[in-house]
C-alpha positions as semicolon CSV with decimal commas, in nm:
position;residue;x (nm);y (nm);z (nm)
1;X;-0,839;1,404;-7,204
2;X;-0,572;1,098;-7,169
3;X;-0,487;1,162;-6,861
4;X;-0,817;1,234;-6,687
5;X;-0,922;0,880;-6,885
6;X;-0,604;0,728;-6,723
7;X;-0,716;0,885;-6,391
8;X;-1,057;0,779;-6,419
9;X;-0,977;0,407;-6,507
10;X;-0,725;0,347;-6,210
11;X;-0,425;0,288;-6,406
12;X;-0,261;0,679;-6,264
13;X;-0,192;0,700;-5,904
14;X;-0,404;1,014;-5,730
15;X;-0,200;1,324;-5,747
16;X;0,054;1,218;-5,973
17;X;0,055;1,139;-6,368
18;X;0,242;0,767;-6,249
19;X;0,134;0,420;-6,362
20;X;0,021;0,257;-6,077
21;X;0,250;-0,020;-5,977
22;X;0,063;-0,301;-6,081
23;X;0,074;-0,107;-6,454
24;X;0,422;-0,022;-6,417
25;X;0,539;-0,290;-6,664
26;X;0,298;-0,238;-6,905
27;X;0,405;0,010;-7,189
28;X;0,787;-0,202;-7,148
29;X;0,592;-0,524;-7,215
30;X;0,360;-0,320;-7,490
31;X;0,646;-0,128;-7,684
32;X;0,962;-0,298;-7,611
33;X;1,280;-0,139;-7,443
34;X;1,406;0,060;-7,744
35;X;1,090;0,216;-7,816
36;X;1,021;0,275;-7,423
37;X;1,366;0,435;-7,420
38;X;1,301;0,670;-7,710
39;X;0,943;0,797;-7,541
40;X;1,079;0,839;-7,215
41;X;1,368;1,050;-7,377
42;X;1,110;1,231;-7,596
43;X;0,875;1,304;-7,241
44;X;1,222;1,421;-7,155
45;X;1,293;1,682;-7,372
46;X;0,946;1,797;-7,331
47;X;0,966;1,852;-7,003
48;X;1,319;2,031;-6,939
49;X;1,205;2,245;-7,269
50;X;0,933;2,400;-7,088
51;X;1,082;2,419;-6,731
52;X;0,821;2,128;-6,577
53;X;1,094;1,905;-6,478
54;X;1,106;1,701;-6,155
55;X;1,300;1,548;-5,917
56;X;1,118;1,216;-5,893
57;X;1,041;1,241;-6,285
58;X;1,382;1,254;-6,363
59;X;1,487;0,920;-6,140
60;X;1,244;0,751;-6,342
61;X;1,344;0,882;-6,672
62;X;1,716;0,733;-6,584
63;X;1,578;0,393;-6,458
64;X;1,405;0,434;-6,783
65;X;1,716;0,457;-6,984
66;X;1,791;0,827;-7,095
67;X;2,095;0,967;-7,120
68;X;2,119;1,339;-7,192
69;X;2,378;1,592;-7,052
70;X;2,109;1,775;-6,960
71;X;1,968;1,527;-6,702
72;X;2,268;1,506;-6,579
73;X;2,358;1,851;-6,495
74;X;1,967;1,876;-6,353
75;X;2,030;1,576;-6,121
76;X;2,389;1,683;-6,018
77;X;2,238;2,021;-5,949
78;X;1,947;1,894;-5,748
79;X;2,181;1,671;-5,487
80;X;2,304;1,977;-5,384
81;X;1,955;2,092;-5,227
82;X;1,894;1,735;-5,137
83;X;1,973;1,558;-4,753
84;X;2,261;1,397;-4,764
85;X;2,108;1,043;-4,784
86;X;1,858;1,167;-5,082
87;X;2,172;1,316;-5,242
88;X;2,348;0,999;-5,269
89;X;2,074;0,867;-5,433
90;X;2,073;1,160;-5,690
91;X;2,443;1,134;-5,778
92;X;2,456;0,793;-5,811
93;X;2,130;0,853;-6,079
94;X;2,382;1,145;-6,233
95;X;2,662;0,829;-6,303
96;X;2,390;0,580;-6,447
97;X;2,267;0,925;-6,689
98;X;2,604;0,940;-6,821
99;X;2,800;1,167;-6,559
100;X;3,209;1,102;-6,517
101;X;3,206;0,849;-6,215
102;X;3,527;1,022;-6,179
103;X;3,425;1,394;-6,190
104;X;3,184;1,258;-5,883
105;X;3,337;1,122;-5,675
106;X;3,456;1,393;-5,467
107;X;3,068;1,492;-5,420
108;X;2,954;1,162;-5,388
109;X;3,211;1,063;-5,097
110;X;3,057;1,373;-4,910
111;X;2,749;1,298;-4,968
112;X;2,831;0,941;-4,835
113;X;3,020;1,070;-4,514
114;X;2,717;1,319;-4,417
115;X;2,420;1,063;-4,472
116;X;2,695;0,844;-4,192
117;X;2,770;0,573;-4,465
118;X;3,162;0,599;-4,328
119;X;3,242;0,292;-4,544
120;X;3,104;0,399;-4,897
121;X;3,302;0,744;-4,813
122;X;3,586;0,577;-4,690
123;X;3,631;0,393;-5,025
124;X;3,546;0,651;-5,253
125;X;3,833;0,908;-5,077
126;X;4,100;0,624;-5,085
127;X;4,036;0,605;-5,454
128;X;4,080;0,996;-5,526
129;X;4,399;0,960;-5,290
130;X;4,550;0,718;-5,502
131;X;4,496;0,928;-5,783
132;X;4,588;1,274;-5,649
133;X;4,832;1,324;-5,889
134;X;4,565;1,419;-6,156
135;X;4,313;1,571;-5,956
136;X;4,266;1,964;-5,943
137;X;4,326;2,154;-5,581
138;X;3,988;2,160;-5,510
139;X;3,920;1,819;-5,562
140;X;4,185;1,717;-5,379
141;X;4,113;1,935;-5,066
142;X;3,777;1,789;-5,094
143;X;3,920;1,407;-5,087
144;X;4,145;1,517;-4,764
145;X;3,869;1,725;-4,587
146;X;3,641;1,414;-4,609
147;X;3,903;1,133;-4,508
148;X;4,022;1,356;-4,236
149;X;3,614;1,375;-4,151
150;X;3,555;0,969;-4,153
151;X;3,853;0,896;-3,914
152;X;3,730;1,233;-3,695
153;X;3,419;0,989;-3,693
154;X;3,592;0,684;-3,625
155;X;3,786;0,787;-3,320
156;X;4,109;0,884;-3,454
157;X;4,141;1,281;-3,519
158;X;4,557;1,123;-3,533
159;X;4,494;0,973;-3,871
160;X;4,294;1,310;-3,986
161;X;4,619;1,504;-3,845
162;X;4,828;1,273;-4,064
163;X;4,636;1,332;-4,379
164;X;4,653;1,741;-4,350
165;X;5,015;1,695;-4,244
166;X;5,106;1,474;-4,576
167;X;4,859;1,731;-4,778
168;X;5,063;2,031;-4,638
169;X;5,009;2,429;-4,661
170;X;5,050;2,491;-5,034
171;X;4,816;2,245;-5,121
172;X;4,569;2,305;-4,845
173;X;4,425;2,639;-5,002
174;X;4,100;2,769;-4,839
175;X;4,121;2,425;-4,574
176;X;4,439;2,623;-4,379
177;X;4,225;2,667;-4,141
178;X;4,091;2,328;-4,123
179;X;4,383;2,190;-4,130
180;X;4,537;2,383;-3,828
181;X;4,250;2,319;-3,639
182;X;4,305;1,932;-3,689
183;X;4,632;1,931;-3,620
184;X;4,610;2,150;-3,306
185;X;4,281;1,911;-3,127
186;X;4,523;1,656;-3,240
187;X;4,793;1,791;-3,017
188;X;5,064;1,897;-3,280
189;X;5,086;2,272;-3,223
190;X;5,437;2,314;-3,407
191;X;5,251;2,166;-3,748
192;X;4,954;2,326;-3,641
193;X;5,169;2,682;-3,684
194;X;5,341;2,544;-3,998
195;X;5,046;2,515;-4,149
196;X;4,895;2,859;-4,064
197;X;5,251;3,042;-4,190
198;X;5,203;2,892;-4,536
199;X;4,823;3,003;-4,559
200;X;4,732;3,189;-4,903
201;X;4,428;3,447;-4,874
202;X;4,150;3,336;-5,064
203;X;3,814;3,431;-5,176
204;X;3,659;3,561;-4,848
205;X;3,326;3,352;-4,850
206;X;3,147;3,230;-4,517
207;X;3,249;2,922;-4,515
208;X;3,609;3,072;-4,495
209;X;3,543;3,304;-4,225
210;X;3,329;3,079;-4,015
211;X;3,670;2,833;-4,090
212;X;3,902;3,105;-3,992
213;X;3,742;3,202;-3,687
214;X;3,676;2,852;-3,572
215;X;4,049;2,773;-3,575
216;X;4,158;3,085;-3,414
217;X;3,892;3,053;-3,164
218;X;4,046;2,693;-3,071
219;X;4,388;2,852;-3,060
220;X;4,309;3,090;-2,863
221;X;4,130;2,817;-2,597
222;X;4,469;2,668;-2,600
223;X;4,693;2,953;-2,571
224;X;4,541;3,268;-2,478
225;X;4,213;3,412;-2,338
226;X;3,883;3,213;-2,309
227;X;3,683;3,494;-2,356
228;X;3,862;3,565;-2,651
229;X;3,855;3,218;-2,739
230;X;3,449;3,204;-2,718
231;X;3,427;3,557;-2,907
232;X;3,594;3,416;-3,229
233;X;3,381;3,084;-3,169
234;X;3,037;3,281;-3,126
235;X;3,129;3,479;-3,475
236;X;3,195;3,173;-3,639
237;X;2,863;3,021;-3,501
238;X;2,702;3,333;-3,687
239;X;2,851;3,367;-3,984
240;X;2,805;2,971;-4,047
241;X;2,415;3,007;-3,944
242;X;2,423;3,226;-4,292
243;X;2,614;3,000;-4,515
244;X;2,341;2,764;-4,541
245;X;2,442;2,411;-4,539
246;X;2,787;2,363;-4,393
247;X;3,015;2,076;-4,541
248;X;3,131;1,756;-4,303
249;X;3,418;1,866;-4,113
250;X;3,684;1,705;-3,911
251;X;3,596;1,919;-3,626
252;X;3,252;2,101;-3,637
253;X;3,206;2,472;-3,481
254;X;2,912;2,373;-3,262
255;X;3,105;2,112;-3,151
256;X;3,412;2,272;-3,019
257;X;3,208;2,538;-2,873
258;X;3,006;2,311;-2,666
259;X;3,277;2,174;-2,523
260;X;3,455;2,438;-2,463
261;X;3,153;2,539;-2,249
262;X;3,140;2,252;-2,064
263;X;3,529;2,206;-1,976
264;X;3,423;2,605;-1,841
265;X;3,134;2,516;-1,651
266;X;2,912;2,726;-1,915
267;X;2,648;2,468;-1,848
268;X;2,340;2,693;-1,990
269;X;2,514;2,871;-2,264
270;X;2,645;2,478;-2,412
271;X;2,268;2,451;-2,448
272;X;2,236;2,750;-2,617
273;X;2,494;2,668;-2,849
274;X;2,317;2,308;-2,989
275;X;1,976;2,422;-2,934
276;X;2,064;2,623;-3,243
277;X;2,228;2,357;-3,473
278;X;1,933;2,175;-3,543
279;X;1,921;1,776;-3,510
280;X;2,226;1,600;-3,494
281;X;2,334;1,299;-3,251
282;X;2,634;1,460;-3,157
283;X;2,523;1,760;-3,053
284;X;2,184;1,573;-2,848
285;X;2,522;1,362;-2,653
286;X;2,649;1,731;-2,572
287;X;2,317;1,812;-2,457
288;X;2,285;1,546;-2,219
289;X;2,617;1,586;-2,122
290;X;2,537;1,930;-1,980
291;X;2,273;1,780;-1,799
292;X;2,488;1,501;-1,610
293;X;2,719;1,783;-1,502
294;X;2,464;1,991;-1,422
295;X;2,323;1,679;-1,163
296;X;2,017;1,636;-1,352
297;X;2,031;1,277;-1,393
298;X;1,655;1,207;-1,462
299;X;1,724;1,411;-1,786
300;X;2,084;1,311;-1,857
301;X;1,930;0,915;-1,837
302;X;1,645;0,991;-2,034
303;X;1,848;1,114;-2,332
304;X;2,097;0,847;-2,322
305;X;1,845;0,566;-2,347
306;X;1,700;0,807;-2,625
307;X;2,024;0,797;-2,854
308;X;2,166;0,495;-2,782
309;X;2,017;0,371;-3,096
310;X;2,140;0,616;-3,311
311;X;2,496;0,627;-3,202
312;X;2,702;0,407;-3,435
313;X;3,048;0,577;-3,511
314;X;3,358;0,558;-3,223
315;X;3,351;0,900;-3,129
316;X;2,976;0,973;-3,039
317;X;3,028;0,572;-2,875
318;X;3,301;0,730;-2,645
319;X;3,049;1,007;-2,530
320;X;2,773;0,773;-2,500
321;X;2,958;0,543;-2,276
322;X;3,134;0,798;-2,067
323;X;2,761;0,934;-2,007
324;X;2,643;0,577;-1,893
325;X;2,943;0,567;-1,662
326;X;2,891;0,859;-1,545
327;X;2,536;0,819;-1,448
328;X;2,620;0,500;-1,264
329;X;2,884;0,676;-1,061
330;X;2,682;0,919;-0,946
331;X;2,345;0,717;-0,871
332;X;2,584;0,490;-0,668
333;X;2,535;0,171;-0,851
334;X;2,832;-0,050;-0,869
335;X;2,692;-0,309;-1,021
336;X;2,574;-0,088;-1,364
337;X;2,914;0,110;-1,316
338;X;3,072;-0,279;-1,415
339;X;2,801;-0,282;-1,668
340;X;2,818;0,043;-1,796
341;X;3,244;0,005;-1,796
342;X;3,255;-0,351;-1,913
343;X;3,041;-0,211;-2,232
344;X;3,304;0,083;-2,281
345;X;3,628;-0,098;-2,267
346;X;3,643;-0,178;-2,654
347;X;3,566;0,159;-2,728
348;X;3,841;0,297;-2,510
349;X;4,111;0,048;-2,658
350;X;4,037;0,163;-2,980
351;X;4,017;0,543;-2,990
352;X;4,313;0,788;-3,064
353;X;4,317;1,072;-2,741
354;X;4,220;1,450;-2,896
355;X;4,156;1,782;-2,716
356;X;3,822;1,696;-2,739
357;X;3,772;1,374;-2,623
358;X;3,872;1,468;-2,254
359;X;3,538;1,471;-2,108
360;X;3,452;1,145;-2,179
361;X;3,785;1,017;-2,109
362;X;3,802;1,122;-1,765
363;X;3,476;0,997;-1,623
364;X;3,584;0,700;-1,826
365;X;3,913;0,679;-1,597
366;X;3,718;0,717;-1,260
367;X;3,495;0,379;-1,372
368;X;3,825;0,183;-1,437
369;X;3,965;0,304;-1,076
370;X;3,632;0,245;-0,884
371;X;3,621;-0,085;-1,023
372;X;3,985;-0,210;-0,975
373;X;4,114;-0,188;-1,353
374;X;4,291;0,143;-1,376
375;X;4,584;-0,052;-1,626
376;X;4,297;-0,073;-1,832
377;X;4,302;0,290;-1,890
378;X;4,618;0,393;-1,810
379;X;4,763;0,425;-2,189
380;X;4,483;0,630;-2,275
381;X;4,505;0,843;-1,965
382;X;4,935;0,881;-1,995
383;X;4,832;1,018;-2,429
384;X;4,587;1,280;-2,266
385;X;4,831;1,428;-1,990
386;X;5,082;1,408;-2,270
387;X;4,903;1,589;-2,525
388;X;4,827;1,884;-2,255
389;X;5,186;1,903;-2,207
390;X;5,261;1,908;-2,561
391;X;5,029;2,236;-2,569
392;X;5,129;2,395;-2,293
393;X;4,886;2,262;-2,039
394;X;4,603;2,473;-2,139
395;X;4,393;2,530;-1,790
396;X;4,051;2,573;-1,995
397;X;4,107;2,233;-2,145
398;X;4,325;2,097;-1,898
399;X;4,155;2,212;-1,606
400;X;3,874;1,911;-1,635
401;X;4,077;1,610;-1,684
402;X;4,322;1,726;-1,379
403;X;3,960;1,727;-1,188
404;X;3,910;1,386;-1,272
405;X;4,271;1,319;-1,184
406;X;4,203;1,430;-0,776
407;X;3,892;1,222;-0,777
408;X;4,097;0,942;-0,934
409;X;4,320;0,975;-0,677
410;X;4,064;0,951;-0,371
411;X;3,898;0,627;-0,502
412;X;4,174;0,472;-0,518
413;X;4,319;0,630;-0,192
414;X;4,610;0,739;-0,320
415;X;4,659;1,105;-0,144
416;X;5,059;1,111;-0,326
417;X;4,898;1,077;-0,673
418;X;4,609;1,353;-0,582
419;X;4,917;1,619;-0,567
420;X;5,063;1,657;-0,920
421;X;4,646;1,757;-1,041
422;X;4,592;1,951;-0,739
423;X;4,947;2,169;-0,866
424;X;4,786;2,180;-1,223
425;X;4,531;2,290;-1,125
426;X;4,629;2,600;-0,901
427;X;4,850;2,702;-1,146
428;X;4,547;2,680;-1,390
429;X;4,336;2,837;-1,166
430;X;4,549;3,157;-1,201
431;X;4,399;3,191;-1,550
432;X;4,029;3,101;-1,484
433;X;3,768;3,146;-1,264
434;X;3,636;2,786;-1,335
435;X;4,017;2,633;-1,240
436;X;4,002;2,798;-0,894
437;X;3,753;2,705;-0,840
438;X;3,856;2,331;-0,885
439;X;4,158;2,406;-0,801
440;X;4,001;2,533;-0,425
441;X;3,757;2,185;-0,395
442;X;4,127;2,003;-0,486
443;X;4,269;2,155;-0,162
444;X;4,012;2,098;0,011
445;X;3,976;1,722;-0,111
446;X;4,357;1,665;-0,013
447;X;4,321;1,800;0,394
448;X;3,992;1,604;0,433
449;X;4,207;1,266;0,300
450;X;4,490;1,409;0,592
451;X;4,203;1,457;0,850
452;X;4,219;1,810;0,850
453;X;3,859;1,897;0,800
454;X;3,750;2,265;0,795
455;X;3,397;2,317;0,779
456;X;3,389;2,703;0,626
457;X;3,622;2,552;0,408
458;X;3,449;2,207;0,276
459;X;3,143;2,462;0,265
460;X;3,325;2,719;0,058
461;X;3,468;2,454;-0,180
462;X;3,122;2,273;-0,208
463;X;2,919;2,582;-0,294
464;X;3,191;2,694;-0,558
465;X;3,187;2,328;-0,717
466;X;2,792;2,412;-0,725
467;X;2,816;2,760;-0,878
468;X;3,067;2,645;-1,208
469;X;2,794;2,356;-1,294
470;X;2,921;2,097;-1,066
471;X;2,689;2,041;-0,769
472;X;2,728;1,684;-0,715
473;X;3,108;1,685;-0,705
474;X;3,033;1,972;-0,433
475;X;2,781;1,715;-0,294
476;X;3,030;1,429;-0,226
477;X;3,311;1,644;-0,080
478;X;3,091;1,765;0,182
479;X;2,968;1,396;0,238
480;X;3,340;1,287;0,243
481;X;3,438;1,521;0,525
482;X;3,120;1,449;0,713
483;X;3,230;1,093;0,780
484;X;3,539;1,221;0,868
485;X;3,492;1,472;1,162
486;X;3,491;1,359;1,530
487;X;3,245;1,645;1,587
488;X;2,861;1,485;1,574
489;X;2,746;1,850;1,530
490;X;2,991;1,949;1,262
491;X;2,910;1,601;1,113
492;X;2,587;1,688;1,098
493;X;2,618;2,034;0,953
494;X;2,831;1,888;0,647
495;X;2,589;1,676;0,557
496;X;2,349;1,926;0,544
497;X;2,551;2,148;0,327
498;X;2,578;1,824;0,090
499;X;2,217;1,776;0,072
500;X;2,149;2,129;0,004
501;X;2,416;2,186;-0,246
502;X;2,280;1,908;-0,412
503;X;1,915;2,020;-0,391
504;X;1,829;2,338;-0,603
505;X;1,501;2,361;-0,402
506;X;1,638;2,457;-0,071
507;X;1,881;2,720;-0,180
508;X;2,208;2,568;-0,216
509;X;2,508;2,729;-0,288
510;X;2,423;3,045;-0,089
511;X;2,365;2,958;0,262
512;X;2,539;2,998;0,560
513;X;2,726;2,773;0,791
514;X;2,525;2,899;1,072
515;X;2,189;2,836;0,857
516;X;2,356;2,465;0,807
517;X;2,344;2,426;1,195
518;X;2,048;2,540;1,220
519;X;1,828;2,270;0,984
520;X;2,104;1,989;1,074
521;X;1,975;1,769;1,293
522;X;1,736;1,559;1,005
523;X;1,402;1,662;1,156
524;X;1,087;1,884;1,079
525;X;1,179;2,237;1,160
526;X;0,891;2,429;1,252
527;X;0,614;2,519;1,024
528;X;0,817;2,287;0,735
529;X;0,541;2,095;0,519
530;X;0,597;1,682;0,601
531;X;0,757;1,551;0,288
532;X;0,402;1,407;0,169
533;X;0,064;1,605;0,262
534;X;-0,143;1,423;0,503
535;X;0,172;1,236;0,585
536;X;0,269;1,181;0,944
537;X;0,618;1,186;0,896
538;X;0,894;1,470;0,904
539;X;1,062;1,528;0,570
540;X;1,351;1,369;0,633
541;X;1,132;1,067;0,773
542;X;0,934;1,048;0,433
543;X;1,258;1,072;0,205
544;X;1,441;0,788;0,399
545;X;1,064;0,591;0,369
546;X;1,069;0,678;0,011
547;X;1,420;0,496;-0,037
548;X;1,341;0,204;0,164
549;X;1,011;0,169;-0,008
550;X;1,238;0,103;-0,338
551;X;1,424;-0,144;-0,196
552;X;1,753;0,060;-0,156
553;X;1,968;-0,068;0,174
554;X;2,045;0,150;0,509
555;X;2,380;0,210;0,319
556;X;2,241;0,330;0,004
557;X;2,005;0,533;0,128
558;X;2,262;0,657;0,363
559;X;2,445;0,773;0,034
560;X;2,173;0,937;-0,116
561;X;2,107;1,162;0,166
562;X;2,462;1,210;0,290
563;X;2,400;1,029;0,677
564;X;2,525;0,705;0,797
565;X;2,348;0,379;0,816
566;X;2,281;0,338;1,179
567;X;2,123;0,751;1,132
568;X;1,900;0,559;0,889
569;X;1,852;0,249;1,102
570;X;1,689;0,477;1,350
571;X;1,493;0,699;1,116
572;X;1,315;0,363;0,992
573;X;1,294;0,244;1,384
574;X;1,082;0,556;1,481
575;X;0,908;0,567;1,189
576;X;0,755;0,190;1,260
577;X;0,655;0,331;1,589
578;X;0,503;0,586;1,519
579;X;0,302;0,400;1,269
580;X;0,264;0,101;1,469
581;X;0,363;-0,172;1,197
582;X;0,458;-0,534;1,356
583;X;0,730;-0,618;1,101
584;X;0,955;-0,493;0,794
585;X;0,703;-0,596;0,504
586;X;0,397;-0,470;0,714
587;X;0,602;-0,111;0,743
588;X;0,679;-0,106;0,329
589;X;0,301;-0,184;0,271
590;X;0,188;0,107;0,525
591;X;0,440;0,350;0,360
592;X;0,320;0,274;0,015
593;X;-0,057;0,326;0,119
594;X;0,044;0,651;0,244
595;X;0,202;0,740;-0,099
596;X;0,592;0,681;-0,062
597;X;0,799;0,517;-0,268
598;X;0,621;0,705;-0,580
599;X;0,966;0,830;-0,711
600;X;0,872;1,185;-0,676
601;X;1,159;1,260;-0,404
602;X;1,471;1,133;-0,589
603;X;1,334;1,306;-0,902
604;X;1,344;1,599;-0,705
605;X;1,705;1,526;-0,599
606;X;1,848;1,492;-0,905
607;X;1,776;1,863;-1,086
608;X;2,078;2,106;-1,141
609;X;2,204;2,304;-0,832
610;X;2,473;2,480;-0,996
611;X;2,544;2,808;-1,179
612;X;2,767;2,797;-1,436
613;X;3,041;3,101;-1,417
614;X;3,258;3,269;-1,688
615;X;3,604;3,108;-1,767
């Protein structure tokens, strides 16, 4: 009868028996504090007698002043179903009920490190580090697993290497695994080994398997068979899926599985993989990254703007930036490829080189040589080539960064330095299909900078950069050796064969060099649609008027559609004719009233044309 009084007057907010807050200070003001304190600890012991506890209750009953082992154990127990920002709050409640600060501390830095508060978890590890001495195995683990997780975040897996290297294998327990891991993305294989001899079995749990197999799935990417490799990895993606909330981790599952897929050209099955790990910013940047390889730059852009608030920590900044490079680079853009680098460059000082940073490190290196500042990059670049020699030069890993070596070595027209990544590669190419294929488009790269173009060749090599993921790599090689052929007709094909290796829509990577010939020459072919309906232009007419429309120059539109400027000169001199407009501004307004310039043809341009293939 109270409380439906208490409800009728107002003073209880709807739903909930809670003073509204304008009565919150009421009963403190009416009774005092200690006789506030001793009703809020007798409401307590009412409620965990007869199981009607709460969550939000309970917070309340601490900012109230109770202290009971009993609340604590409840609010302890409760962060552990909580998200890791919630659960912060809870433990930190636990302390003010009466909990050891001490006792946690361990669960509070992880708590910390998962809601992304890398300072508060920072502090709280170097604390239990100090003190390791009296800490139990577990605890201590704990403290390593979550420093080692923090610097992971902060760009240098080194320091996490360091900390499982000074914790060692007869202290590391269940986190052998962990540990190995670390120190083999870190590029210490010997320690790496070290650590697995001394490994002790232990309780056989999920998160041990999933631990086990994740480790010797990396292992086995380094030193052994990919297939293998993703086996172990898929398991461990399974049996973690089951062991409900996983623990931060130096190096995550999902992670290394991505990437593994994407350093294979397993464009679609990288997808797969984080489409399944629920929200997380790192795995969204290893989405998008699929997409930029893939060519799908509409996409790729779209989720980088999307993100870019959300990305605080060095190691999701390195992927971030590498993907704004990237999309620069390919869209042509010099100008927001100086942008895009300029914003990058602190990053790149700053981060320690891991297996797994590759990716992002190579399209990083292109920027610096496009734009004239390779010294900027060059220690970075000399600790990754390094670290693949330390471990063996692993092609699945390897096999990507020597890729960005050969087109590092065109911009900057350097054939000598194109050799050593073309050798990697063909020796890496012996293991997988994905290096061969590279390894083929290398070769091929390295005559047409000799002037020994081959078109079945340039065609072979373009259509098998398409089919591993990489169709606008495939794209610019076929460009290259088109402005490099004496031959107007072979000219003419290659470009072709660059436009439709580029463009999912017309069939690329399966035609023929004969079918290349044949649709060469730039104009309608009979009974082709015109690139607008109603319009009276051919299709390669209306996607050259699309271009200019957007204010793009002969050259760049030249670019975009893989024919020279004066081939676009002329395209935009007939068109005027046959639309009969006196000047430049009176053609762009008679194009747009006809529909072009709507975007609709470089959206089309920019989809995936490649199929990713099996290491």
């Amino acid at each position: 009868e109270l409380v439906e009084s208490a409800h009728a007057s107002g003073l209880l907010t709807a739903g909930r028996d809670a003073l509204i807050p304008g009565a919150a200070g009421v009963p403190a003001t009416a009774l005092g504090p200690h006789a506030t304190r001793a009703l809020a600890q007798e409401l307590f012991g009412g409620r965990v007698g007869t199981g009607l506890l709460n969550l939000p209750l309970a917070l309340r009953l601490v900012d109230a002043g109770v202290g009971d082992p009993r609340l604590e154990s409840y609010l302890i127990e409760q962060a552990g179903s909580e998200e890791p920002s919630r659960a912060v709050v809870v433990l930190y409640a636990a302390v003010r009920a009466g909990a050891g600060a001490d006792a946690l501390m361990p669960a509070r830095a992880e708590a910390a490190a998962a809601a992304g508060d890398l300072a508060t978890a920072e502090r709280l590890t170097d604390r239990l580090l100090e003190q390791a001495a009296t800490l139990t195995g577990e605890e201590l683990r704990a403290a390593v697993r979550v420093a080692a997780s923090v610097a992971a975040q902060r760009g240098m897996l080194g320091r996490s290497a360091d900390l499982y290297e000074w914790l060692g294998p007869d202290r590391a327990g269940a986190d052998v695994p962990t540990g190995a891991a670390v120190l083999l993305a870190a590029g210490r294989p010997d320690a790496a080994a070290k650590m697995r001899a001394g490994a002790t079995a232990g309780a056989p749990t999920s998160a041990t398997a999933a631990a086990q197999l994740l480790e010797a799935g990396l292992r086995e990417s380094v030193g052994g068979d990919g297939r293998i490799a993703m086996n172990s990895l898929s398991r461990a993606l399974a049996v973690r899926d089951g062991s409900g909330r996983a623990p931060v981790q130096p190096v995550s599952v999902e992670s290394v599985t991505a990437l593994l897929c994407l350093h294979a050209g397993e464009l679609a099955h990288a997808r797969t993989v984080l489409a399944r790990s629920g929200p997380d910013t790192r795995h969204a940047l290893l989405s998008a990254w699929s997409t930029l390889l893939g060519g799908d730059l509409t996409t790729a852009a779209a989720s980088a703007e999307q993100l870019s608030a959300g990305v605080q920590h060095q190691r999701d900044l390195l992927f971030l930036h590498g993907l704004r490079v990237g999309l620069a680079r390919r869209h042509g853009d010099r100008a927001s490829l100086a942008v895009a680098w300029d914003a990058a460059r602190s990053v790149v000082a700053e981060y320690s080189v891991d297996l797994l940073s590759l990716l992002p490190l190579g399209e990083l290196w292109l920027a610096a040589v496009r734009l004239g500042e390779p010294e900027r990059i060059a220690h970075p670049v000399a600790q990754a080539r390094d670290l693949l020699t330390v471990l063996g030069e692993p092609p699945l890993w390897g096999a990507t960064l020597h890729w960005y070596g050969v087109q590092a070595a065109i911009a900057a027209n350097r054939p000598a330095d194109l050799v050593p990544h073309a050798r990697a590669l063909a020796v890496a190419g012996q293991s997988t299909a994905y290096a061969a294929a590279l390894a083929r488009a290398g070769n091929a790269w390295l005559r047409v900078l000799q002037n020994e173009v081959d078109p079945d060749r340039i065609r072979e090599a373009a259509e098998d950069l398409a089919r591993i993921g990489l169709p606008w790599d495939g794209a610019r090689l076929a460009g290259e050796a088109a402005l490099r052929v004496p031959d107007t007709r072979e000219a003419t094909t290659l470009l072709q064969i660059a436009r439709l290796v580029r463009q999912p829509s017309t069939g690329a990577a399966t035609m023929s060099a004969d079918t290349a010939r044949g649709v060469g020459d730039g104009h309608a072919q009979p009974g082709k649609k015109p690139g607008i309906s109603g319009s009276p232009l051919s299709e390669r007419e209306a996607e050259v008027a699309d271009l200019v429309v957007s204010g793009l120059t002969y050259r760049e539109v030249g670019n975009r559609l893989y024919i020279s400027a004066k081939t676009v000169e002329h395209h935009v001199a007939r068109i005027r004719r046959r639309l009969g407009a006196g000047s430049r501004s009176e053609l762009i307004g008679m194009l747009r009233a006809i529909g072009h310039g709507d975007g609709s043809e470089r959206a089309r341009t920019d989809q995936n044309g490649g199929r990713p293939a099996c290491p």
